[in-house]
Structures are given as structure tokens and as C-alpha cells.
Coordinates of C-alpha atoms in Angstrom, one line a residue:
Chain A
M90 CA -31.9 -23.4 -17.4
A91 CA -29.1 -21.1 -16.5
A92 CA -25.7 -22.1 -17.7
T93 CA -23.5 -23.6 -15.3
M94 CA -20.8 -21.8 -13.5
E95 CA -17.5 -23.4 -13.3
L96 CA -14.9 -22.6 -10.6
R97 CA -11.3 -23.4 -11.2
C98 CA -9.5 -23.9 -7.8
W99 CA -6.8 -25.9 -6.1
G100 CA -8.0 -29.4 -5.1
G101 CA -8.7 -30.5 -1.7
D102 CA -6.9 -32.6 1.1
W103 CA -6.7 -32.7 4.9
G104 CA -10.5 -33.1 5.0
L105 CA -11.1 -29.8 3.3
P106 CA -12.7 -29.2 -0.2
S107 CA -9.7 -27.2 -1.1
V108 CA -6.4 -26.3 0.6
H109 CA -6.1 -22.8 -0.8
T110 CA -7.7 -20.1 1.3
E111 CA -9.3 -18.0 -1.6
S112 CA -10.7 -21.1 -3.2
L113 CA -12.2 -22.2 0.1
I114 CA -13.9 -18.7 0.5
V115 CA -15.5 -19.1 -2.8
L116 CA -16.6 -22.7 -2.3
A117 CA -18.2 -22.1 1.2
Y118 CA -19.9 -18.9 0.0
A119 CA -21.4 -20.9 -2.9
K120 CA -22.7 -23.6 -0.5
F121 CA -24.2 -20.9 1.9
S122 CA -26.1 -19.1 -0.9
G123 CA -27.0 -22.2 -2.7
A124 CA -25.2 -21.5 -6.1
T125 CA -24.5 -24.6 -8.1
I126 CA -21.2 -24.4 -9.3
T127 CA -19.0 -27.0 -11.1
V128 CA -15.7 -27.3 -9.5
T129 CA -12.8 -28.1 -11.7
P130 CA -9.4 -28.5 -9.7
I131 CA -6.4 -27.3 -11.5
D132 CA -4.3 -30.0 -10.0
W133 CA -2.0 -31.6 -12.5
T134 CA -2.8 -29.1 -15.3
W135 CA -0.7 -26.4 -16.6
K136 CA -3.0 -23.9 -15.0
T137 CA -1.0 -24.4 -11.8
L138 CA 1.5 -22.0 -13.2
T139 CA -0.4 -19.9 -15.8
G140 CA -3.8 -19.6 -14.0
T141 CA -5.0 -17.1 -11.3
V142 CA -6.7 -19.0 -8.7
P143 CA -9.6 -19.0 -8.0
E144 CA -11.4 -18.3 -11.3
L145 CA -15.0 -18.3 -12.1
V146 CA -15.9 -19.0 -15.6
Y147 CA -19.6 -18.2 -16.7
Q148 CA -20.8 -17.8 -20.3
G149 CA -17.4 -16.7 -21.7
S150 CA -16.4 -14.3 -19.0
T151 CA -13.9 -14.8 -16.3
I152 CA -13.8 -13.4 -12.7
T153 CA -11.0 -13.7 -10.4
E154 CA -10.5 -12.7 -6.7
P155 CA -12.9 -13.8 -3.9
A156 CA -14.4 -10.3 -3.3
Q157 CA -15.3 -9.9 -7.2
I158 CA -16.6 -13.6 -7.3
L159 CA -18.9 -13.0 -4.4
N160 CA -20.1 -9.7 -6.0
F161 CA -20.8 -11.5 -9.2
L162 CA -22.7 -14.3 -7.3
R163 CA -24.7 -11.7 -5.5
K164 CA -25.7 -10.1 -8.8
Q165 CA -26.9 -13.6 -10.0
R166 CA -29.3 -13.7 -7.1
F167 CA -27.1 -16.0 -4.9
N168 CA -27.1 -13.8 -1.8
A169 CA -26.0 -15.1 1.5
D170 CA -26.0 -11.7 3.0
Y171 CA -29.6 -11.0 2.1
E172 CA -30.8 -11.0 5.9
L173 CA -28.0 -8.8 7.2
S174 CA -28.7 -5.2 8.5
A175 CA -26.8 -2.3 7.2
R176 CA -24.8 -2.3 10.5
Q177 CA -23.9 -6.0 10.1
G178 CA -22.9 -5.3 6.5
A179 CA -20.5 -2.7 7.8
D180 CA -19.0 -5.1 10.3
T181 CA -18.5 -7.7 7.7
M182 CA -16.3 -5.3 5.7
A183 CA -14.4 -4.4 8.9
Y184 CA -13.7 -8.0 10.0
I185 CA -12.7 -9.1 6.5
A186 CA -10.2 -6.1 6.6
L187 CA -9.0 -7.3 10.1
L188 CA -8.4 -10.8 8.6
E189 CA -6.6 -9.5 5.5
E190 CA -4.3 -7.2 7.7
K191 CA -3.7 -9.3 10.7
L192 CA -4.0 -12.9 9.8
R193 CA -3.0 -13.2 6.2
P194 CA 0.8 -12.3 6.7
A195 CA 1.1 -15.0 9.5
L196 CA -0.7 -17.7 7.5
L197 CA 1.5 -16.9 4.6
H198 CA 4.5 -17.3 6.8
T199 CA 3.3 -20.5 8.4
F200 CA 2.8 -22.2 5.1
W201 CA 5.2 -20.8 2.7
V202 CA 8.1 -19.3 4.7
D203 CA 8.6 -21.4 7.7
A204 CA 11.5 -23.6 6.6
E205 CA 10.0 -26.9 8.4
N206 CA 6.5 -26.5 7.1
Y207 CA 7.4 -25.6 3.7
A208 CA 9.9 -28.5 3.3
N209 CA 7.5 -31.1 5.0
L210 CA 4.0 -30.1 4.1
T211 CA 3.5 -27.3 1.6
R212 CA 6.1 -27.9 -1.1
P213 CA 5.4 -31.7 -1.3
W214 CA 1.8 -31.1 -1.5
F215 CA 1.8 -28.5 -4.3
A216 CA 4.7 -30.3 -6.1
S217 CA 2.9 -33.6 -6.2
R218 CA -0.3 -31.7 -7.7
S219 CA 1.7 -30.1 -10.6
P220 CA 2.7 -31.8 -13.6
F221 CA 6.3 -32.3 -14.6
P222 CA 8.3 -29.9 -14.9
L223 CA 6.2 -27.5 -13.0
N224 CA 6.6 -29.3 -9.9
F225 CA 10.0 -27.5 -9.6
L226 CA 8.6 -24.2 -10.4
V227 CA 5.2 -23.7 -8.8
P228 CA 6.0 -24.1 -5.0
G229 CA 9.0 -21.8 -5.2
R230 CA 7.1 -19.1 -7.0
H231 CA 4.5 -19.0 -4.5
A232 CA 7.0 -19.1 -1.7
N233 CA 8.7 -16.0 -3.2
T234 CA 5.5 -14.1 -3.7
A235 CA 4.5 -14.9 0.1
L236 CA 7.8 -13.6 1.3
S237 CA 7.9 -10.3 -0.7
R238 CA 4.3 -9.8 0.3
I239 CA 5.1 -10.0 4.0
L240 CA 8.2 -7.9 3.7
L241 CA 6.5 -5.2 1.7
T242 CA 3.4 -4.9 3.9
K243 CA 4.9 -5.5 7.3
G244 CA 8.7 -5.1 7.0
E245 CA 10.1 -2.0 8.4
S246 CA 12.7 -0.2 6.8
P247 CA 15.8 -0.1 7.0
L248 CA 16.1 -3.7 8.1
H249 CA 14.0 -5.7 5.5
T250 CA 14.7 -9.2 6.9
I251 CA 12.0 -11.7 7.8
T252 CA 13.3 -12.5 11.3
E253 CA 12.5 -8.7 12.3
V254 CA 8.9 -9.2 11.5
E255 CA 8.2 -12.7 12.5
G256 CA 7.4 -11.8 16.1
K257 CA 5.3 -8.9 15.1
I258 CA 3.2 -10.7 12.5
Y259 CA 2.6 -13.9 14.9
S260 CA 1.6 -11.8 17.8
E261 CA -0.8 -9.8 15.7
A262 CA -2.3 -13.1 14.3
K263 CA -2.8 -14.5 17.7
E264 CA -4.6 -11.3 18.8
C265 CA -6.8 -11.4 15.5
L266 CA -7.7 -15.0 16.3
N267 CA -8.6 -14.0 20.0
L268 CA -10.7 -11.1 18.6
L269 CA -12.6 -13.5 16.2
S270 CA -13.2 -16.0 19.1
H271 CA -14.5 -13.1 21.2
R272 CA -16.9 -11.9 18.5
L273 CA -18.2 -15.5 17.7
G274 CA -18.9 -16.4 21.3
M275 CA -21.0 -19.5 21.6
A276 CA -22.9 -19.1 18.2
Y277 CA -22.5 -21.2 15.2
Y278 CA -22.2 -18.4 12.8
F279 CA -21.2 -14.8 13.1
F280 CA -24.5 -13.1 12.4
G281 CA -27.6 -15.1 13.6
N282 CA -28.4 -18.7 12.5
T283 CA -27.5 -18.6 8.8
P284 CA -23.9 -18.2 7.5
C285 CA -23.0 -15.3 5.4
S286 CA -20.0 -14.1 3.6
L287 CA -18.1 -13.3 6.8
D288 CA -18.4 -16.9 7.8
A289 CA -17.2 -17.8 4.3
F290 CA -14.0 -15.6 4.8
V291 CA -13.3 -16.8 8.4
F292 CA -13.7 -20.3 7.3
G293 CA -11.4 -19.9 4.3
F294 CA -8.7 -18.3 6.5
V295 CA -8.9 -20.5 9.6
A296 CA -9.9 -24.0 8.0
P297 CA -6.4 -24.7 6.5
L298 CA -4.7 -23.8 9.9
H299 CA -7.1 -26.0 11.7
K300 CA -6.8 -29.0 9.5
A301 CA -3.4 -29.1 8.2
S302 CA -0.8 -31.3 9.8
L303 CA 1.9 -28.7 10.3
P304 CA 5.2 -29.8 11.9
S305 CA 5.9 -26.8 13.6
S306 CA 3.2 -24.0 14.2
P307 CA 2.9 -21.7 17.2
L308 CA -0.1 -20.1 15.5
Q309 CA -1.8 -23.6 15.3
S310 CA -1.2 -24.3 18.9
H311 CA -2.8 -21.1 19.7
L312 CA -5.8 -22.0 17.6
R313 CA -6.1 -25.3 19.6
Q314 CA -6.9 -23.2 22.6
L315 CA -9.8 -21.5 20.9
D316 CA -12.5 -24.3 20.9
N317 CA -15.4 -22.1 19.5
L318 CA -13.3 -21.3 16.3
Q319 CA -12.5 -25.0 15.8
R320 CA -16.2 -25.9 16.3
F321 CA -17.1 -23.2 13.8
C322 CA -14.9 -24.8 11.2
D323 CA -16.0 -28.4 11.8
H324 CA -19.7 -27.4 11.9
I325 CA -19.3 -25.9 8.4
L326 CA -17.6 -29.0 7.1
N327 CA -20.2 -31.2 8.5
A328 CA -23.2 -29.3 7.5
H329 CA -22.1 -28.0 4.1
F330 CA -19.3 -30.2 2.8
S331 CA -20.4 -33.6 4.0
S332 CA -20.1 -36.2 1.1
H333 CA -22.7 -35.6 -1.5
P334 CA -22.1 -37.3 -4.7
G335 CA -22.2 -35.0 -7.7
E336 CA -20.9 -31.9 -6.0
T337 CA -17.3 -32.6 -5.3
S338 CA -14.7 -34.9 -6.8
A339 CA -12.6 -35.1 -3.8
L340 CA -11.0 -38.5 -3.4
R341 CA -12.0 -39.9 -0.1
R342 CA -10.0 -42.6 1.5
V343 CA -11.5 -44.5 4.5
C344 CA -9.1 -46.7 6.3
V345 CA -10.6 -49.0 8.9
S346 CA -8.5 -51.2 11.0
L347 CA -10.2 -54.2 12.5
Y348 CA -9.3 -56.6 15.1
I349 CA -10.1 -60.1 14.1
D350 CA -10.7 -62.6 17.0
D351 CA -10.4 -66.2 16.7
C352 CA -14.0 -66.7 16.6
F353 CA -14.3 -64.7 13.5
R354 CA -11.3 -66.1 11.9
S355 CA -12.6 -69.6 12.3
R356 CA -15.8 -68.6 10.6
V357 CA -14.2 -67.0 7.9
L358 CA -11.7 -69.7 7.2
G359 CA -14.5 -72.1 7.4
K360 CA -16.2 -70.5 4.4
G361 CA -13.2 -71.2 2.4
Y362 CA -11.4 -67.9 2.4
K363 CA -7.6 -67.9 2.7
D364 CA -7.7 -65.1 5.2
P365 CA -10.1 -62.4 6.6
A366 CA -8.8 -59.8 4.3
G367 CA -10.5 -61.3 1.2
F368 CA -13.7 -62.0 3.2
L369 CA -13.9 -58.3 4.1
I370 CA -13.4 -57.0 0.7
E371 CA -16.4 -58.9 -0.6
R372 CA -18.5 -57.8 2.4
V373 CA -17.5 -54.0 1.8
S374 CA -18.3 -54.4 -1.9
E375 CA -21.6 -55.5 -1.2
N376 CA -22.6 -52.7 1.2
L377 CA -20.9 -49.6 -0.5
V378 CA -22.1 -47.8 -3.5
N379 CA -19.9 -45.5 -5.4
F380 CA -16.5 -46.8 -4.7
R381 CA -13.6 -47.1 -6.8
S382 CA -11.3 -49.7 -5.1
C383 CA -11.0 -51.6 -2.1
K384 CA -7.8 -53.1 -0.7
A385 CA -7.4 -55.1 2.3
F386 CA -4.3 -56.4 3.8
S387 CA -3.4 -58.0 7.0
K388 CA -0.8 -56.6 9.3
H389 CA 0.2 -59.3 11.3
R390 CA 1.4 -62.7 10.4
T391 CA -1.2 -64.2 12.6
Y392 CA -3.9 -62.1 10.9
N393 CA -5.1 -60.4 14.0
F394 CA -5.3 -57.0 12.6
C395 CA -6.6 -56.5 9.3
Q396 CA -6.6 -53.1 7.6
V397 CA -9.1 -52.2 5.0
V398 CA -8.7 -49.2 2.7
I399 CA -11.5 -48.2 0.7
C400 CA -11.2 -45.5 -2.0
S401 CA -14.2 -43.9 -3.2
R402 CA -14.6 -41.2 -5.8
S403 CA -18.0 -39.6 -6.2
N404 CA -19.3 -39.0 -9.8
T405 CA -19.2 -35.5 -11.1
Chain B
M125 CA -1.7 6.4 39.5
C126 CA -0.9 7.9 36.1
K127 CA 2.2 9.9 36.1
C128 CA 2.0 13.1 34.2
M129 CA 4.0 12.5 31.0
S130 CA 6.6 15.0 30.0
V131 CA 5.6 16.9 26.9
C132 CA 5.9 14.7 23.9
C133 CA 7.2 16.1 20.7
L134 CA 5.4 15.1 17.6
F135 CA 7.6 14.9 14.4
V136 CA 6.1 15.5 10.9
F137 CA 7.1 16.6 7.7
S138 CA 7.1 20.3 7.0
E139 CA 4.0 21.9 5.5
D140 CA 5.3 22.3 1.9
Q141 CA 6.5 18.8 1.8
I142 CA 3.8 16.9 3.6
L143 CA 1.6 14.5 1.5
L144 CA -2.0 13.5 1.9
S145 CA -1.4 10.1 3.6
D146 CA 1.3 11.4 6.1
C147 CA -0.9 14.3 7.0
A148 CA -3.8 12.0 7.7
S149 CA -1.8 9.9 10.0
S150 CA -0.3 12.8 11.7
L151 CA -3.7 14.3 12.3
A152 CA -4.9 11.2 13.7
V153 CA -2.2 11.0 16.3
Q154 CA -2.6 14.6 17.2
A155 CA -6.3 14.0 17.6
Y156 CA -5.7 11.1 19.8
L157 CA -3.2 12.8 22.1
R158 CA -5.4 15.8 22.3
M159 CA -8.4 13.3 23.4
C160 CA -6.2 12.0 26.0
N161 CA -5.4 15.4 27.2
L162 CA -1.7 15.0 26.7
P163 CA 0.2 18.1 25.8
V164 CA 1.9 17.8 22.4
H165 CA 4.4 19.9 20.7
V166 CA 4.6 19.7 17.0
S167 CA 7.9 19.9 15.3
C168 CA 8.4 20.0 11.5
R169 CA 11.5 18.3 10.0
S170 CA 12.3 17.4 6.4
N171 CA 14.1 14.3 7.5
A172 CA 11.3 13.0 9.7
E173 CA 10.9 10.0 7.7
Y174 CA 14.6 8.8 8.5
M175 CA 14.4 9.7 12.1
S176 CA 11.4 7.4 12.5
P177 CA 12.2 3.9 13.8
S178 CA 9.9 2.4 11.5
G179 CA 10.5 4.6 8.6
K180 CA 6.9 6.2 8.7
V181 CA 5.7 9.5 10.0
P182 CA 4.5 10.7 12.4
F183 CA 6.6 9.7 15.4
V184 CA 6.7 11.0 19.1
H185 CA 9.7 11.6 21.2
V186 CA 8.9 11.5 24.9
G187 CA 11.8 11.5 27.4
N188 CA 14.2 8.9 25.9
Q189 CA 11.8 6.9 24.0
V190 CA 10.7 7.2 20.3
V191 CA 7.6 5.6 19.0
S192 CA 6.1 5.9 15.7
E193 CA 2.6 5.2 14.1
L194 CA -0.7 5.3 15.7
G195 CA -0.9 1.7 16.9
P196 CA 2.3 1.6 18.9
I197 CA 1.7 5.2 20.3
V198 CA -1.8 4.0 21.6
Q199 CA 0.0 1.1 23.3
F200 CA 2.8 3.3 24.7
T201 CA 0.2 5.8 26.2
K202 CA -1.8 2.9 27.6
A203 CA 1.4 1.6 29.3
K204 CA 1.7 5.0 30.8
G205 CA -1.9 4.9 32.1
H206 CA -3.7 7.1 29.5
S207 CA -6.2 4.9 27.6
L208 CA -9.3 5.9 25.7
S209 CA -10.8 2.4 25.2
D210 CA -10.6 0.9 28.8
G211 CA -14.5 1.1 29.1
L212 CA -15.0 -1.2 26.1
D213 CA -15.7 -4.8 26.5
D214 CA -14.2 -7.6 24.4
V215 CA -16.6 -7.6 21.7
Q216 CA -16.5 -3.9 21.2
R217 CA -12.8 -4.0 21.4
A218 CA -12.8 -6.6 18.6
E219 CA -15.1 -4.2 16.5
M220 CA -12.9 -1.2 17.1
K221 CA -9.9 -3.0 16.0
A222 CA -11.6 -4.3 13.0
Y223 CA -12.7 -0.9 12.0
M224 CA -9.4 0.6 12.5
E225 CA -8.1 -2.0 10.1
L226 CA -10.8 -1.2 7.7
V227 CA -9.6 2.5 7.6
N228 CA -6.0 1.4 7.3
N229 CA -6.7 -1.2 4.6
M230 CA -9.1 1.0 2.4
L231 CA -8.6 4.6 3.1
L232 CA -4.7 4.6 3.8
T233 CA -4.1 2.3 0.7
A234 CA -6.5 4.6 -1.5
E235 CA -4.5 7.7 -0.4
L236 CA -1.3 6.0 -1.3
Y237 CA -2.6 4.9 -4.6
I238 CA -3.9 8.2 -5.6
Q239 CA -0.7 9.9 -4.6
W240 CA 1.8 7.6 -6.2
C241 CA 0.1 5.3 -8.7
D242 CA -2.1 7.9 -10.6
D243 CA 0.2 9.6 -13.1
T244 CA -1.4 13.0 -13.0
T245 CA -1.2 13.4 -9.3
A246 CA 2.1 12.1 -9.0
T247 CA 3.7 14.3 -11.4
E248 CA 1.9 17.5 -10.4
I249 CA 1.6 17.1 -6.7
S250 CA 3.4 14.2 -5.0
R251 CA 6.8 14.2 -6.5
P252 CA 7.5 17.9 -6.5
R253 CA 6.1 18.2 -2.8
Y254 CA 8.1 15.1 -1.5
S255 CA 11.4 16.2 -3.0
S256 CA 11.0 20.0 -2.2
P257 CA 13.8 20.3 0.4
Y258 CA 16.4 18.7 -1.7
S259 CA 18.4 19.9 -4.6
W260 CA 19.0 18.4 -7.8
P261 CA 19.7 15.4 -8.6
L262 CA 18.7 14.0 -5.1
N263 CA 15.2 15.3 -5.4
Q264 CA 14.6 13.3 -8.5
I265 CA 16.2 10.2 -7.2
L266 CA 14.3 10.2 -3.9
A267 CA 11.0 10.9 -5.6
Y268 CA 11.3 8.2 -8.0
Q269 CA 12.5 5.9 -5.4
K270 CA 9.5 6.5 -3.1
Q271 CA 7.3 6.1 -6.0
W272 CA 8.8 2.8 -7.0
E273 CA 8.5 1.6 -3.5
V274 CA 4.8 2.3 -3.2
R275 CA 4.0 0.8 -6.5
R276 CA 5.8 -2.3 -5.4
K277 CA 3.6 -2.6 -2.5
M278 CA 0.4 -1.9 -4.4
N279 CA 1.5 -4.6 -6.6
A280 CA 2.1 -7.1 -3.8
I281 CA -1.5 -6.5 -2.3
G282 CA -3.2 -6.6 -5.5
W283 CA -4.1 -2.9 -6.0
A284 CA -1.8 -2.4 -9.1
G285 CA -4.4 -3.6 -11.4
K286 CA -7.2 -1.3 -10.1
S287 CA -8.3 1.9 -12.0
L288 CA -8.9 5.1 -10.4
E289 CA -12.8 4.6 -10.6
Q290 CA -12.5 1.5 -8.8
V291 CA -10.4 3.1 -5.9
Y292 CA -13.0 5.8 -5.6
E293 CA -15.7 3.2 -5.5
D294 CA -13.8 1.3 -2.6
V295 CA -13.4 4.6 -0.8
S296 CA -17.1 5.1 -1.1
Q297 CA -17.9 1.8 0.2
C298 CA -15.6 2.1 3.1
C299 CA -17.2 5.5 3.9
Q300 CA -20.6 3.9 3.6
A301 CA -19.7 1.2 6.3
L302 CA -18.3 3.9 8.6
S303 CA -21.5 6.0 8.1
Q304 CA -23.6 3.0 9.0
R305 CA -21.5 2.1 11.9
L306 CA -21.7 5.7 13.2
G307 CA -25.2 6.0 12.7
T308 CA -26.7 8.9 14.8
Q309 CA -24.2 8.6 17.6
P310 CA -21.8 11.4 18.5
Y311 CA -18.8 8.9 18.5
F312 CA -18.3 5.3 17.3
F313 CA -18.7 3.9 20.7
N314 CA -21.3 6.2 21.9
K315 CA -20.4 8.9 24.3
Q316 CA -16.6 8.7 24.5
P317 CA -14.3 9.1 21.8
T318 CA -11.6 6.4 21.2
E319 CA -8.6 5.7 18.9
L320 CA -11.0 4.9 16.2
D321 CA -12.5 8.2 16.2
A322 CA -9.1 9.9 16.1
L323 CA -8.1 7.7 13.1
V324 CA -11.3 8.2 11.1
F325 CA -11.2 11.9 11.9
G326 CA -7.6 12.2 10.7
H327 CA -8.3 10.5 7.3
L328 CA -11.7 12.2 6.5
F329 CA -10.7 15.7 7.6
T330 CA -7.4 15.6 5.6
I331 CA -9.3 14.3 2.5
L332 CA -12.0 17.0 2.8
T333 CA -9.5 19.8 3.1
T334 CA -6.7 18.8 0.7
R335 CA -6.9 20.1 -2.8
L336 CA -5.9 17.4 -5.3
T337 CA -6.2 17.2 -8.9
S338 CA -9.8 16.2 -8.8
D339 CA -12.4 16.8 -6.1
E340 CA -14.1 13.4 -6.5
L341 CA -12.6 11.9 -3.3
G342 CA -13.9 14.8 -1.2
E343 CA -17.3 14.7 -2.9
K344 CA -17.7 10.9 -2.1
I345 CA -17.2 11.7 1.6
K346 CA -19.5 14.7 1.7
S347 CA -22.5 12.7 0.5
Y348 CA -22.4 11.1 4.1
S349 CA -23.8 13.9 6.2
N350 CA -23.2 12.1 9.6
L351 CA -19.4 11.7 8.8
L352 CA -19.3 15.6 8.0
A353 CA -20.9 16.3 11.3
F354 CA -18.6 13.9 13.1
C355 CA -15.6 15.7 11.7
R356 CA -17.0 19.1 12.6
R357 CA -17.7 17.9 16.0
I358 CA -14.2 16.8 16.7
E359 CA -12.5 19.8 15.2
Q360 CA -14.6 22.0 17.3
S361 CA -14.0 19.9 20.6
Y362 CA -10.3 19.5 20.3
F363 CA -8.8 21.8 17.8
E364 CA -10.9 24.9 18.3
D365 CA -8.8 26.3 21.1
S366 CA -5.5 26.5 19.1
Q367 CA -4.3 29.8 18.1
A368 CA -4.2 31.1 14.5
G369 CA -1.6 29.1 12.7
S370 CA -2.9 26.0 14.6
S371 CA -1.8 22.6 13.8
S372 CA -5.0 21.7 12.1
R373 CA -5.2 24.8 9.9
G374 CA -1.3 24.3 9.3
Y375 CA -2.2 21.2 7.3
S376 CA -5.3 22.2 5.7
K377 CA -4.5 23.3 2.1
G378 CA -8.1 24.2 1.5
P379 CA -10.8 26.0 3.5
S380 CA -11.5 24.3 6.9
L381 CA -14.8 22.8 7.7
F382 CA -15.5 25.5 10.2

């Protein structure tokens, strides 16, 4: 049996297996090509500061960067691009370059440089996933790297301020999203009926923008107008990342709000329960396998609304 | 109705000063303007970089407007009614933009890397040429400052860790993609040249006709015969009618393809 490949990446949230673009690219490609990799999130470890993410470890050797990892997987016979023609392979390279040049600066700006998004979403998320005292260092370091990258690649001398380039990078990113939408059309994937590496790259770039709840984002509003790109992300999530125990260690929390009518309440109270919440816990426990905890609490004093929170964690 | 544009003046570095990447960009813009049938007058200045609004050469000066770099120049000429890509549909336009970014991402970055991050080339060719119009100590300061700037940028985009072999390999892959896209067609979008053809021509022709410390880059491109034929075709169609001392020969530091 082949030794298992281990991928170290940032953990998941917002309905995604990982919130980090490069990690998402590798995870998506692994699913598309059928590679079995063990995912080890670096959350709450010191690797949040020292490690390069994502990182594939296999038989003692370490490979970083999505392009290198994808090449390595191809050499291990996990090839999702097998059915592409030479011209489609060339198109793949071109579109990946387009994503890197046009979309990446705006995404970096949206998540790491825009003050409102950074303060309300990005920094709390990354700080909460880093151990003390790294939670003070890790987000700031990423933000500085993002800002310097934007200025060095897009900033025009002699005025190296971020406000000068903001307009330009956002208009280029919107144009890039439009181009991707035109190219995708009504299809599920970019080339034919099976996903390939270009789909993995587009998914990695677009999915965080689609799923994150950003307080202020003109780019996200622009994406909301492009139905086919949203459908593309949702389709990949449903088809390849729906819950499968043993493959992810994401924490899933399902929250169900129930309205309890008098009839139900009388039946429940008749069975000797103090309130519907306890009754519901027992019923849920009977019917769900693989869950960690279940809490139910009632919102109203008259117990008309009951909220059941089910936390389940798949086994790794 | 498109108004005839007044002659535009293209500013570039002088021949002794110009480097591979700037030469490639300048040639691309020239090819594009010739393809649009716009008269262009080339003017060589040693401070062209500082005159440019974005800090990059080349730039054109038309009437009272100054526009630099191929992308904005294409948009500017389009606003005046001259465009090469009007006949393309949305999907083709997406492909064209993607391939232009591929050339910028791979070829231009590789050229910058080879010029400034490879110590041999930087010491023997790039620094002396870049600082040739200036006297000591300004020439040393400017040359090292430029090198430091480029190295910072390479660091930011993750190219600093690459070796020269990996860069040559990337260039080869990029050329393979371009070659496969071109196939047996005369231009990238069949019968008519577009700005993508101008950009690819600018970079490939410059690499093929520039003498560097090693010929490996040129050899990588020569292995793709359809790209060679493509360059020759554009040179014959658009640059052949120039006089001796023409702009294309003015930039070639080695034999031309002709």
C-alpha cells in the first residue's frame, strides 16, 4: 500500500474545507484526481507562524506551493488533466496566469487590506485559530505581506500609496470575473464534464469570496451578479466536499429552529419532560450517528420556539 | 468615424542603455501601432523612465496626452477608434486577455529575473548598460537601486527562490503553451493580428536577437518552429518597409531573423 500523503493547511469555515486559497486549490485537485490525502490543519499550532502553507509531506519529502504540489500529484499518477487536449492544457496555463495577475491583488486587498473586512472578519478568524501569543503576530504578518505584494506588483512609482491602486485593481478583478463567467458559460466545469486543474484554481480563488460574510465588498457584490460562477462553486462543494466521514475533520454545526405548537407541547409534557428541549435532544441522539454534542434550548418563555444545536465531528 | 490621429511619439531608452525587458515591451508597442496603421515616431531618451507616468517604458505622447505600457495604449487607441480585437467574441476576448497575462506573468518576469537576479548577467550586462548615461557615483547608485527594486518584486511574487534552470524551464513551458495555441494558424486568432500577436512578437523577437551571457533562452524558443515562423512573418509584414537603421534593427544586438 502506498504511504499516505499528508497535507498541512489552514482549517475550514464558512462552509468551505479551508479558508485559504492555496490550500483550497490543493484540496480540490486532490478530490478531482482521486488522491487520498490526510488533511492536518495547522490551526492552533505553532506552524501558523513557522510553516509555509500549504505543504504536502510524503515519505520524508516536503513540497510547497500549489503548482509544485499539483505536479507532484500528477507524477504519482493522480492526474485530473489526463483528458485535456494540448490546446486545453495551454488555455489552462493562460487562465491561471490571468487569475494570478488580475484577481489575486483584489482578493488580497479585500481580505487583508480593507480596514473593515480585516478588523471584522479576517483578523478575528486567524487570531482565533492561532495559539497564544501568536494570535497577535500571525494576522499582522499576513496583512503586511499582502500590502507589500499589492504595492510592488501594481503600485506605480513615484506614488506608492494603496489608494492610488485600489480603483485599478478592483476594476481589473471585476473584468477578470466577467471573463471567467463568459468562458464558463452554462457548463459545470471549464473543460467538458469532468473537473481538472483549472477548475481547482478557479474554485480556490472564487470560493472564499463567494462564501465569506464580508462586511464591505464591492467585489463580492459583483460576484453575486455572476450566477454561473456561484453555481460552479456550490456544485463543487456539493459534489466533492459534502460530508464524508473519514476525509475531513471539519466541525459541522447544524442549527435547527423549531416552532413548537400546543399540540406537540402537550404531548411532550405528557410524557414527563419538563420542556420540549429535552425531548428533542433524546430524539436527535437516537437518529444521528457520529455527533459530538447536542444542545437544545428554548428561546421563548412560553417555549414556542426551540433551537437545537447539533455539533458533529467526523472521525479522521 | 475615426479621426486621423496626429503622429504619436514613442519614447524609449537609447540603444546603449536599453535592456531586454524594456526592449521587448517597446517592440510590442511598436508592432501594435504598425498593425493599426498608425504612424509612429520613435524618440530615444535616457530619462524616458522618469518621464513616463507609470515609471515604465515605453510610453507614447500624442497631442497633449501621455500613455504608457501596452494595456493602456491599446485602450487609448480603442477610444480613438482604432482597434484590432473588435471582431472577437466574448470567449475569444477572454482567451486573448488570458494569454496576454501569461506572457506578462512568465516571459516578462523571466526576462526581469535573468537581467537583475542572475549575478553574472547583472554585473556584465544589466548594470553597465542601465547606468551608461550617468557619471560616477550616480551610475552606481541608480544601478543598484534598480536591482534592489526588481529583487524586492521577485521576492514578493515568490520568484526569488527559483534557480536559473527553473526559470528557463518556465519559459519553455510558456513557449510550449503559445506554440500549441498558435498551431498552424498565421496569427493567434486566425487571419487578423491582435494585440496578443504584437505582445508575443515583441518578447520572442527580442529574446531571439539579443546576445546574453548564455544562449539557452533563445535555444528554448528556437525549438518551436511555428513560433519562429510567426516572428518572421510579422517582421516581414510590418517591419520590412523601414529604411536601414530601422527601429527593428536598431534594437537587435545580434543578427536579425531575416
